[in-house]
Amino acid sequence: NFKNTKYWREPSLQYLKNGRYCNYHHTSKEYKEYWLLERRKCQQGLIVDGVFIPGSFYFFLNFTPIFNKLESRETFADLFDGQYHLALYIDLCVLEDKDAAGTKCRQRGISLYLMSYITREVWFGKKTTCKIVGSEEEYILLEWAIMEGYRDWLNSNTGWYRPFSPNESLNWEQKVEVKEGTLTKKIFHKGNKTKVKGGTTKKNVAKAVGGSAKIIYATEAGIYPNLKKVQGYVKDNLKMGGVKTGIFIAFGAVGEMRDAADLQDFCFNPNAYNIKSVKDVFSDTMDDIAFFYPDFWNYTYKDETTGEVIKCYDEDGNSDIELAKKFLLIEEAKARQAGESDFKLYKSQHPSTLQDAFDQREDNPFPTHLLKEQEFQLLNKKQIIIRLKPDPKGTGKLIHEFCDHVPISKLNPNPNEDNSGAIVVKEFPIDNPPFGLYYAGVDPIYNKD
């Protein structure tokens, strides 16, 4: 229910109208005050009609224009309420000492926003380091190209000129060499000394490690097979002792399932990986999940008969979800004509729920949609550790009580130690099950002296 969002975008609307951000001369006091105030808004955010606009989102809407594919020109991004949710989510991650992760449909400008988020740190940070990592260098280069466009725009059109040295692909540092004095000829560097680097972890997962960092962004997380290992390696880079001082961000649409397994774990079990969770309102389970951007947020449709482009969101960025779902049903009907496996691939790229994004796509004789639903439920449930003991009444039945014992995981337990273990229950069996529903097995361990 956003309204009056034109006040969120006053600088960009001013630029579109007059071809410049402000009318003051660049040497005037008013010019300097204007850019100091805009910098403050980009860093701290602002409040309009009781709604807080994160500084990163304000910076994205006003100072990092994008190429609009619908209009075939460079312009400022439309305001999407979905992107606002993402901006607020990442701000909350920072406040709560959490990492950020999630998945999405395609073509909603998430990469554009995240690169703007990093660019803002490069422009206004102080001696911090940002890293962009990926499973393949080509993915990083695509993101880097976005940031290069932002750099050129900011240096050409704002009062925040930033030179870089080095200024090469995948390696920037915000500083410039300065020489002073006619006799001593002192040489030093001026700038905020913020660095941004890019590198692939394909051959060496530890590539992302080295020195402290403020932001580490894992791009194309949906096709990042060793994503969890990367997060594990960089944890200490984002801390000072036991205090978290940086954020790990992992987002991406889902690719091949074998490469998306780590992101799936992040999305369905975020609390186990120190990732901020939100409630799953998309499937009505209200389970804890990572961030999710469904296809019906800020959807755009083209009428095949009239050629009209219909935006399923208003001028203030509010998604018209019912209208979007109406058009999505038309698109889904077309996708089904190609066959079930092709339809599942289509749904993974245009998901309405988190389950859609990670659904099994290969041909299988089993009811995979039911099995996947059960798997998703299990992923969202915490494991319960219990122990069993005979019924004291001598009935021969087993009852359980909850305990803090740790399950035995060593192959050869020490017989001289207390080996009291526990059973890990992922789901309790139903009462009076029909014959053949459950199977039991025992894996005995025999200790030799």
Short mmCIF file of C-alpha atoms in Angstrom, two decimals:
data_model
loop_
_atom_site.label_atom_id
_atom_site.label_comp_id
_atom_site.label_asym_id
_atom_site.label_seq_id
_atom_site.Cartn_x
_atom_site.Cartn_y
_atom_site.Cartn_z
CA ASN A 1 0.00 0.00 0.00
CA PHE A 2 2.75 2.45 -0.92
CA LYS A 3 1.71 5.95 -1.91
CA ASN A 4 3.43 9.21 -2.83
CA THR A 5 6.54 7.31 -3.86
CA LYS A 6 7.43 10.23 -6.11
CA TYR A 7 9.02 11.67 -2.96
CA TRP A 8 11.26 8.60 -2.80
CA ARG A 9 12.58 9.46 -6.26
CA GLU A 10 12.85 13.23 -6.35
CA PRO A 11 16.49 13.31 -7.60
CA SER A 12 15.87 10.87 -10.48
CA LEU A 13 12.63 12.61 -11.49
CA GLN A 14 14.49 15.93 -11.43
CA TYR A 15 17.18 14.47 -13.69
CA LEU A 16 14.63 13.06 -16.14
CA LYS A 17 12.94 16.46 -16.33
CA ASN A 18 15.98 18.75 -16.61
CA GLY A 19 18.90 16.51 -17.56
CA ARG A 20 20.71 17.23 -14.30
CA TYR A 21 20.26 16.56 -10.60
CA CYS A 22 20.48 20.13 -9.30
CA ASN A 23 20.55 23.62 -10.76
CA TYR A 24 23.31 25.05 -8.56
CA HIS A 25 26.76 25.86 -9.90
CA HIS A 26 29.33 23.23 -8.93
CA THR A 27 31.43 25.80 -7.03
CA SER A 28 28.53 27.15 -4.96
CA LYS A 29 27.77 26.45 -1.31
CA GLU A 30 24.28 25.27 -2.28
CA TYR A 31 25.74 22.66 -4.65
CA LYS A 32 27.92 21.19 -1.92
CA GLU A 33 25.06 21.19 0.59
CA TYR A 34 22.79 19.45 -1.92
CA TRP A 35 25.21 16.56 -2.45
CA LEU A 36 26.00 16.27 1.26
CA LEU A 37 22.29 15.89 2.01
CA GLU A 38 21.80 13.34 -0.78
CA ARG A 39 24.77 11.35 0.51
CA ARG A 40 23.22 11.34 3.97
CA LYS A 41 19.95 9.99 2.54
CA CYS A 42 21.85 7.27 0.66
CA GLN A 43 23.62 6.21 3.84
CA GLN A 44 20.88 6.59 6.46
CA GLY A 45 17.65 6.31 4.47
CA LEU A 46 14.61 8.52 4.93
CA ILE A 47 10.99 8.36 6.09
CA VAL A 48 8.06 9.37 3.86
CA ASP A 49 4.45 9.12 5.10
CA GLY A 50 5.61 6.90 7.95
CA VAL A 51 7.41 4.45 5.62
CA PHE A 52 11.15 3.93 6.05
CA ILE A 53 13.08 3.85 2.76
CA PRO A 54 16.46 2.11 3.20
CA GLY A 55 19.40 4.20 2.07
CA SER A 56 20.52 1.47 -0.32
CA PHE A 57 17.11 1.48 -2.02
CA TYR A 58 17.11 5.30 -2.28
CA PHE A 59 20.58 5.13 -3.84
CA PHE A 60 19.42 2.48 -6.34
CA LEU A 61 16.29 4.37 -7.40
CA ASN A 62 18.05 7.69 -7.89
CA PHE A 63 21.74 7.30 -8.65
CA THR A 64 22.34 3.95 -10.41
CA PRO A 65 20.24 3.92 -13.60
CA ILE A 66 19.68 0.73 -15.55
CA PHE A 67 19.08 -0.30 -19.15
CA ASN A 68 15.32 -0.66 -19.58
CA LYS A 69 14.71 -3.57 -21.97
CA LEU A 70 11.09 -2.62 -22.53
CA GLU A 71 12.02 0.91 -23.60
CA SER A 72 15.45 0.02 -25.09
CA ARG A 73 17.20 2.89 -23.31
CA GLU A 74 19.08 3.74 -20.15
CA THR A 75 16.78 5.14 -17.51
CA PHE A 76 16.02 4.83 -13.83
CA ALA A 77 14.40 1.68 -12.51
CA ASP A 78 10.67 1.47 -11.88
CA LEU A 79 9.89 1.23 -8.21
CA PHE A 80 9.10 -2.41 -7.30
CA ASP A 81 7.63 -3.28 -3.91
CA GLY A 82 9.46 -6.62 -4.22
CA GLN A 83 12.82 -4.86 -4.41
CA TYR A 84 11.81 -2.75 -1.40
CA HIS A 85 11.20 -5.98 0.56
CA LEU A 86 14.67 -7.19 -0.42
CA ALA A 87 16.30 -3.90 0.60
CA LEU A 88 14.59 -4.01 3.98
CA TYR A 89 15.49 -7.69 4.40
CA ILE A 90 19.20 -7.02 3.89
CA ASP A 91 19.11 -4.05 6.29
CA LEU A 92 17.56 -6.32 8.92
CA CYS A 93 20.26 -8.94 8.27
CA VAL A 94 22.92 -6.34 9.10
CA LEU A 95 21.08 -5.19 12.24
CA GLU A 96 20.56 -8.76 13.47
CA ASP A 97 24.09 -10.05 12.60
CA LYS A 98 22.69 -12.47 10.01
CA ASP A 99 23.69 -13.39 6.48
CA ALA A 100 21.32 -12.92 3.54
CA ALA A 101 20.24 -15.57 1.03
CA GLY A 102 17.33 -16.45 -1.18
CA THR A 103 16.02 -17.33 -4.58
CA LYS A 104 13.78 -15.62 -7.08
CA CYS A 105 12.08 -15.60 -10.42
CA ARG A 106 14.09 -14.16 -13.28
CA GLN A 107 14.16 -10.60 -14.61
CA ARG A 108 13.25 -8.59 -11.53
CA GLY A 109 16.47 -6.59 -11.27
CA ILE A 110 17.84 -8.34 -8.17
CA SER A 111 21.39 -8.37 -9.56
CA LEU A 112 21.02 -4.71 -10.50
CA TYR A 113 20.01 -3.83 -6.95
CA LEU A 114 22.74 -5.95 -5.31
CA MET A 115 25.45 -4.39 -7.48
CA SER A 116 24.06 -0.97 -6.57
CA TYR A 117 24.28 -2.04 -2.91
CA ILE A 118 27.98 -2.83 -3.33
CA THR A 119 28.60 0.34 -5.35
CA ARG A 120 27.13 2.44 -2.54
CA GLU A 121 29.66 0.88 -0.13
CA VAL A 122 32.49 1.55 -2.57
CA TRP A 123 31.40 5.20 -2.88
CA PHE A 124 30.75 5.99 0.77
CA GLY A 125 32.64 3.34 2.77
CA LYS A 126 35.89 3.94 4.63
CA LYS A 127 38.76 1.49 4.05
CA THR A 128 36.38 -1.45 3.65
CA THR A 129 36.60 -4.37 1.23
CA CYS A 130 33.83 -5.90 -0.88
CA LYS A 131 34.14 -9.19 -2.74
CA ILE A 132 32.13 -10.71 -5.57
CA VAL A 133 32.61 -14.47 -5.90
CA GLY A 134 31.09 -17.04 -8.22
CA SER A 135 31.47 -20.60 -9.46
CA GLU A 136 32.49 -19.28 -12.91
CA GLU A 137 34.36 -16.09 -13.77
CA GLU A 138 31.88 -15.20 -16.54
CA TYR A 139 29.14 -14.71 -13.93
CA ILE A 140 31.33 -12.30 -11.99
CA LEU A 141 32.25 -10.36 -15.11
CA LEU A 142 28.57 -9.84 -15.92
CA GLU A 143 28.01 -8.33 -12.48
CA TRP A 144 31.18 -6.27 -12.77
CA ALA A 145 29.94 -4.76 -16.04
CA ILE A 146 26.85 -3.52 -14.20
CA MET A 147 29.03 -1.86 -11.58
CA GLU A 148 31.22 -0.26 -14.26
CA GLY A 149 28.12 1.38 -15.70
CA TYR A 150 27.19 2.69 -12.26
CA ARG A 151 30.73 4.04 -11.77
CA ASP A 152 30.67 5.93 -15.06
CA TRP A 153 27.25 7.44 -14.34
CA LEU A 154 28.13 8.58 -10.82
CA ASN A 155 31.41 10.16 -11.93
CA SER A 156 29.75 11.95 -14.85
CA ASN A 157 26.51 13.16 -13.25
CA THR A 158 26.92 13.57 -9.49
CA GLY A 159 28.99 15.63 -7.06
CA TRP A 160 30.68 12.43 -5.80
CA TYR A 161 33.59 11.96 -8.19
CA ARG A 162 35.64 8.84 -7.33
CA PRO A 163 38.91 7.93 -9.11
CA PHE A 164 40.29 4.39 -8.79
CA SER A 165 43.79 2.99 -8.65
CA PRO A 166 43.97 0.17 -9.58
CA ASN A 167 41.05 0.51 -11.96
CA GLU A 168 41.00 -2.83 -13.74
CA SER A 169 38.55 -5.67 -14.19
CA LEU A 170 37.83 -7.46 -10.89
CA ASN A 171 40.11 -5.13 -8.94
CA TRP A 172 39.28 -1.58 -7.84
CA GLU A 173 40.54 0.63 -5.03
CA GLN A 174 39.12 4.11 -4.49
CA LYS A 175 42.20 6.34 -4.32
CA VAL A 176 44.29 8.63 -6.46
CA GLU A 177 48.00 9.48 -6.39
CA VAL A 178 48.72 13.05 -5.32
CA LYS A 179 52.01 14.95 -5.56
CA GLU A 180 52.76 17.99 -3.42
CA GLY A 181 55.71 20.32 -2.96
CA THR A 182 58.31 21.65 -5.36
CA LEU A 183 61.37 20.55 -3.38
CA THR A 184 60.32 17.51 -1.37
CA LYS A 185 57.81 16.29 -4.01
CA LYS A 186 55.74 14.29 -1.60
CA ILE A 187 53.70 11.49 -3.14
CA PHE A 188 50.71 10.01 -1.34
CA HIS A 189 47.24 8.68 -2.06
CA LYS A 190 43.90 10.29 -1.32
CA GLY A 191 40.52 8.59 -1.23
CA ASN A 192 38.36 6.45 1.02
CA LYS A 193 40.61 3.42 0.21
CA THR A 194 37.60 1.14 -0.25
CA LYS A 195 38.36 -1.95 -2.34
CA VAL A 196 36.21 -4.25 -4.42
CA LYS A 197 37.53 -7.50 -5.85
CA GLY A 198 36.12 -10.38 -7.87
CA GLY A 199 37.23 -13.99 -8.14
CA THR A 200 36.00 -17.47 -8.95
CA THR A 201 36.04 -20.30 -6.41
CA LYS A 202 35.75 -23.05 -9.04
CA LYS A 203 39.23 -24.47 -8.56
CA ASN A 204 39.90 -23.18 -5.06
CA VAL A 205 37.05 -22.57 -2.62
CA ALA A 206 39.42 -20.69 -0.32
CA LYS A 207 39.82 -18.04 -3.06
CA ALA A 208 37.16 -15.99 -1.29
CA VAL A 209 39.22 -15.96 1.91
CA GLY A 210 41.86 -13.39 2.75
CA GLY A 211 41.63 -10.20 4.77
CA SER A 212 38.57 -8.68 6.35
CA ALA A 213 35.52 -7.79 4.27
CA LYS A 214 32.35 -5.74 4.69
CA ILE A 215 30.33 -7.45 1.95
CA ILE A 216 30.90 -10.81 0.25
CA TYR A 217 28.39 -11.44 -2.52
CA ALA A 218 28.05 -14.92 -4.04
CA THR A 219 26.50 -14.34 -7.44
CA GLU A 220 24.32 -16.88 -9.27
CA ALA A 221 23.83 -18.84 -6.06
CA GLY A 222 21.35 -21.15 -7.81
CA ILE A 223 24.17 -22.66 -9.86
CA TYR A 224 26.83 -22.62 -7.14
CA PRO A 225 27.58 -26.25 -6.14
CA ASN A 226 29.94 -25.47 -3.23
CA LEU A 227 28.06 -22.48 -1.83
CA LYS A 228 27.91 -23.76 1.76
CA LYS A 229 31.64 -24.40 1.80
CA VAL A 230 32.29 -20.84 0.58
CA GLN A 231 30.12 -19.41 3.36
CA GLY A 232 32.00 -21.54 5.87
CA TYR A 233 35.36 -20.28 4.66
CA VAL A 234 34.46 -16.58 4.72
CA LYS A 235 32.78 -16.44 8.14
CA ASP A 236 35.91 -15.17 9.86
CA ASN A 237 36.48 -12.54 7.15
CA LEU A 238 33.20 -10.97 8.21
CA LYS A 239 34.04 -10.87 11.92
CA MET A 240 36.31 -9.15 14.39
CA GLY A 241 36.78 -11.82 17.01
CA GLY A 242 33.28 -12.84 17.97
CA VAL A 243 31.65 -9.67 16.62
CA LYS A 244 30.08 -9.78 13.15
CA THR A 245 31.23 -6.80 11.09
CA GLY A 246 30.17 -7.83 7.57
CA ILE A 247 27.54 -9.70 5.61
CA PHE A 248 27.54 -12.71 3.27
CA ILE A 249 24.91 -12.41 0.52
CA ALA A 250 23.86 -15.29 -1.76
CA PHE A 251 21.04 -14.89 -4.30
CA GLY A 252 20.12 -16.43 -7.61
CA ALA A 253 17.51 -18.18 -9.69
CA VAL A 254 17.65 -21.98 -9.55
CA GLY A 255 19.67 -23.81 -12.22
CA GLU A 256 20.35 -27.54 -12.44
CA MET A 257 19.26 -29.27 -9.25
CA ARG A 258 22.66 -30.85 -8.68
CA ASP A 259 24.18 -27.36 -8.55
CA ALA A 260 21.38 -25.81 -6.49
CA ALA A 261 21.46 -28.21 -3.52
CA ASP A 262 23.36 -25.79 -1.26
CA LEU A 263 21.04 -22.89 -2.02
CA GLN A 264 18.08 -25.20 -1.36
CA ASP A 265 19.44 -25.93 2.11
CA PHE A 266 19.92 -22.21 2.72
CA CYS A 267 16.37 -21.48 1.59
CA PHE A 268 14.54 -24.20 3.54
CA ASN A 269 16.73 -24.28 6.64
CA PRO A 270 18.10 -20.73 6.99
CA ASN A 271 18.47 -20.75 10.75
CA ALA A 272 21.03 -23.56 10.58
CA TYR A 273 23.33 -21.32 8.50
CA ASN A 274 22.86 -18.00 10.35
CA ILE A 275 20.71 -16.70 7.50
CA LYS A 276 17.85 -14.40 8.38
CA SER A 277 14.54 -16.19 8.02
CA VAL A 278 11.14 -14.89 6.98
CA LYS A 279 7.77 -16.62 7.15
CA ASP A 280 6.64 -18.62 4.13
CA VAL A 281 3.44 -16.78 3.26
CA PHE A 282 3.55 -18.08 -0.30
CA SER A 283 2.57 -21.67 0.51
CA ASP A 284 0.62 -20.77 3.70
CA THR A 285 2.88 -22.98 5.84
CA MET A 286 4.39 -20.02 7.73
CA ASP A 287 7.62 -22.04 7.97
CA ASP A 288 10.95 -20.25 8.32
CA ILE A 289 12.53 -19.76 4.90
CA ALA A 290 15.13 -17.48 3.34
CA PHE A 291 14.09 -14.57 1.12
CA PHE A 292 11.89 -15.46 -1.85
CA TYR A 293 10.80 -13.28 -4.80
CA PRO A 294 7.78 -14.88 -6.54
CA ASP A 295 6.89 -14.38 -10.19
CA PHE A 296 3.66 -12.54 -9.39
CA TRP A 297 5.48 -9.64 -7.75
CA ASN A 298 5.91 -6.75 -10.23
CA TYR A 299 4.98 -8.93 -13.22
CA THR A 300 4.88 -7.55 -16.78
CA TYR A 301 2.76 -9.12 -19.54
CA LYS A 302 2.40 -8.48 -23.27
CA ASP A 303 -0.98 -9.08 -24.88
CA GLU A 304 -0.40 -11.18 -27.99
CA THR A 305 -3.44 -9.76 -29.77
CA THR A 306 -3.00 -6.05 -29.19
CA GLY A 307 0.73 -5.95 -28.45
CA GLU A 308 -0.01 -3.91 -25.32
CA VAL A 309 2.51 -4.18 -22.47
CA ILE A 310 0.62 -4.50 -19.19
CA LYS A 311 2.43 -3.75 -15.93
CA CYS A 312 0.89 -5.65 -13.03
CA TYR A 313 1.89 -2.93 -10.58
CA ASP A 314 0.88 0.69 -10.15
CA GLU A 315 2.96 3.88 -10.39
CA ASP A 316 3.82 3.59 -6.70
CA GLY A 317 5.25 0.09 -7.18
CA ASN A 318 2.40 -1.88 -5.56
CA SER A 319 2.04 -5.32 -7.15
CA ASP A 320 -1.38 -6.29 -8.51
CA ILE A 321 -1.05 -9.93 -7.54
CA GLU A 322 -4.47 -11.08 -8.76
CA LEU A 323 -3.92 -9.56 -12.22
CA ALA A 324 -0.44 -11.07 -12.41
CA LYS A 325 -1.74 -14.54 -11.50
CA LYS A 326 -4.40 -14.26 -14.19
CA PHE A 327 -1.75 -13.68 -16.87
CA LEU A 328 0.60 -16.28 -15.37
CA LEU A 329 -2.12 -18.94 -15.78
CA ILE A 330 -2.14 -18.15 -19.51
CA GLU A 331 1.64 -18.53 -19.69
CA GLU A 332 1.56 -21.76 -17.69
CA ALA A 333 -1.04 -23.25 -20.03
CA LYS A 334 1.33 -22.59 -22.94
CA ALA A 335 4.27 -24.10 -21.07
CA ARG A 336 2.32 -27.31 -20.31
CA GLN A 337 1.91 -27.99 -24.01
CA ALA A 338 5.62 -28.79 -24.26
CA GLY A 339 5.37 -31.64 -21.75
CA GLU A 340 5.63 -32.16 -18.00
CA SER A 341 9.42 -31.94 -17.70
CA ASP A 342 9.55 -28.71 -19.74
CA PHE A 343 6.73 -27.29 -17.66
CA LYS A 344 8.60 -28.02 -14.44
CA LEU A 345 11.65 -26.26 -15.85
CA TYR A 346 9.44 -23.28 -16.72
CA LYS A 347 8.01 -23.21 -13.17
CA SER A 348 11.49 -23.33 -11.63
CA GLN A 349 12.29 -20.08 -13.46
CA HIS A 350 8.85 -18.56 -12.80
CA PRO A 351 8.05 -19.86 -9.30
CA SER A 352 5.03 -18.88 -7.26
CA THR A 353 6.31 -20.77 -4.21
CA LEU A 354 9.70 -21.84 -2.95
CA GLN A 355 8.69 -25.43 -3.73
CA ASP A 356 8.20 -24.50 -7.41
CA ALA A 357 11.78 -23.26 -7.63
CA PHE A 358 13.33 -26.49 -6.33
CA ASP A 359 10.87 -29.04 -7.69
CA GLN A 360 12.22 -32.25 -9.22
CA ARG A 361 12.40 -31.91 -13.02
CA GLU A 362 13.69 -35.26 -14.27
CA ASP A 363 11.34 -38.03 -15.43
CA ASN A 364 10.56 -40.37 -12.55
CA PRO A 365 8.03 -43.21 -12.06
CA PHE A 366 7.33 -42.02 -8.51
CA PRO A 367 4.94 -39.17 -7.57
CA THR A 368 7.77 -36.64 -7.25
CA HIS A 369 5.45 -33.73 -6.46
CA LEU A 370 4.24 -35.56 -3.33
CA LEU A 371 7.73 -36.70 -2.36
CA LYS A 372 9.16 -33.21 -2.82
CA GLU A 373 6.39 -31.72 -0.70
CA GLN A 374 7.27 -34.16 2.08
CA GLU A 375 10.97 -33.37 1.69
CA PHE A 376 10.31 -29.63 1.98
CA GLN A 377 8.31 -30.23 5.15
CA LEU A 378 11.14 -32.26 6.68
CA LEU A 379 13.71 -29.61 5.75
CA ASN A 380 11.73 -27.03 7.67
CA LYS A 381 11.42 -29.11 10.83
CA LYS A 382 14.11 -29.16 13.46
CA GLN A 383 15.50 -32.56 14.29
CA ILE A 384 14.25 -33.93 17.61
CA ILE A 385 16.67 -35.99 19.67
CA ILE A 386 15.00 -38.58 21.88
CA ARG A 387 15.90 -41.76 23.74
CA LEU A 388 13.80 -44.88 24.13
CA LYS A 389 13.37 -47.13 27.17
CA PRO A 390 11.05 -50.05 28.08
CA ASP A 391 7.68 -49.30 29.55
CA PRO A 392 8.13 -49.62 33.34
CA LYS A 393 4.77 -51.39 33.54
CA GLY A 394 6.25 -54.36 31.72
CA THR A 395 3.97 -54.17 28.71
CA GLY A 396 6.90 -54.58 26.36
CA LYS A 397 6.12 -51.31 24.60
CA LEU A 398 8.66 -48.54 24.13
CA ILE A 399 8.13 -45.03 25.33
CA HIS A 400 10.44 -42.06 24.87
CA GLU A 401 11.56 -39.03 26.73
CA PHE A 402 13.42 -36.00 25.39
CA CYS A 403 17.10 -35.61 26.27
CA ASP A 404 20.25 -33.73 25.40
CA HIS A 405 22.32 -36.79 24.48
CA VAL A 406 24.36 -36.58 21.29
CA PRO A 407 23.86 -39.32 18.67
CA ILE A 408 26.87 -41.61 18.25
CA SER A 409 28.66 -40.62 15.05
CA LYS A 410 32.07 -42.30 15.53
CA LEU A 411 32.64 -45.53 13.65
CA ASN A 412 34.63 -47.07 16.54
CA PRO A 413 33.34 -45.77 19.88
CA ASN A 414 35.70 -46.00 22.83
CA PRO A 415 34.32 -48.72 25.15
CA ASN A 416 35.84 -46.90 28.15
CA GLU A 417 33.68 -43.82 27.50
CA ASP A 418 30.00 -43.20 28.10
CA ASN A 419 28.44 -44.13 24.78
CA SER A 420 24.89 -43.27 25.68
CA GLY A 421 23.48 -42.10 22.39
CA ALA A 422 20.12 -40.96 21.13
CA ILE A 423 17.77 -41.51 18.23
CA VAL A 424 17.26 -38.63 15.80
CA VAL A 425 13.61 -38.39 14.81
CA LYS A 426 12.78 -36.38 11.70
CA GLU A 427 9.12 -37.33 11.72
CA PHE A 428 7.09 -39.41 14.16
CA PRO A 429 5.30 -42.46 12.70
CA ILE A 430 1.52 -42.49 12.56
CA ASP A 431 -0.49 -44.59 15.00
CA ASN A 432 -1.64 -48.05 13.82
CA PRO A 433 0.10 -47.90 10.43
CA PRO A 434 -0.95 -50.36 7.71
CA PHE A 435 1.38 -53.29 7.07
CA GLY A 436 4.34 -52.39 4.87
CA LEU A 437 4.24 -48.64 5.47
CA TYR A 438 7.44 -48.61 7.59
CA TYR A 439 10.64 -50.64 7.44
CA ALA A 440 13.25 -50.92 10.17
CA GLY A 441 16.91 -51.84 10.00
CA VAL A 442 19.82 -52.13 12.40
CA ASP A 443 23.44 -51.27 11.69
CA PRO A 444 25.34 -53.04 14.49
CA ILE A 445 28.82 -52.02 15.63
CA TYR A 446 31.00 -54.67 17.29
CA ASN A 447 33.95 -53.49 19.36
CA LYS A 448 37.02 -55.73 19.32
CA ASP A 449 39.50 -55.60 22.21
#
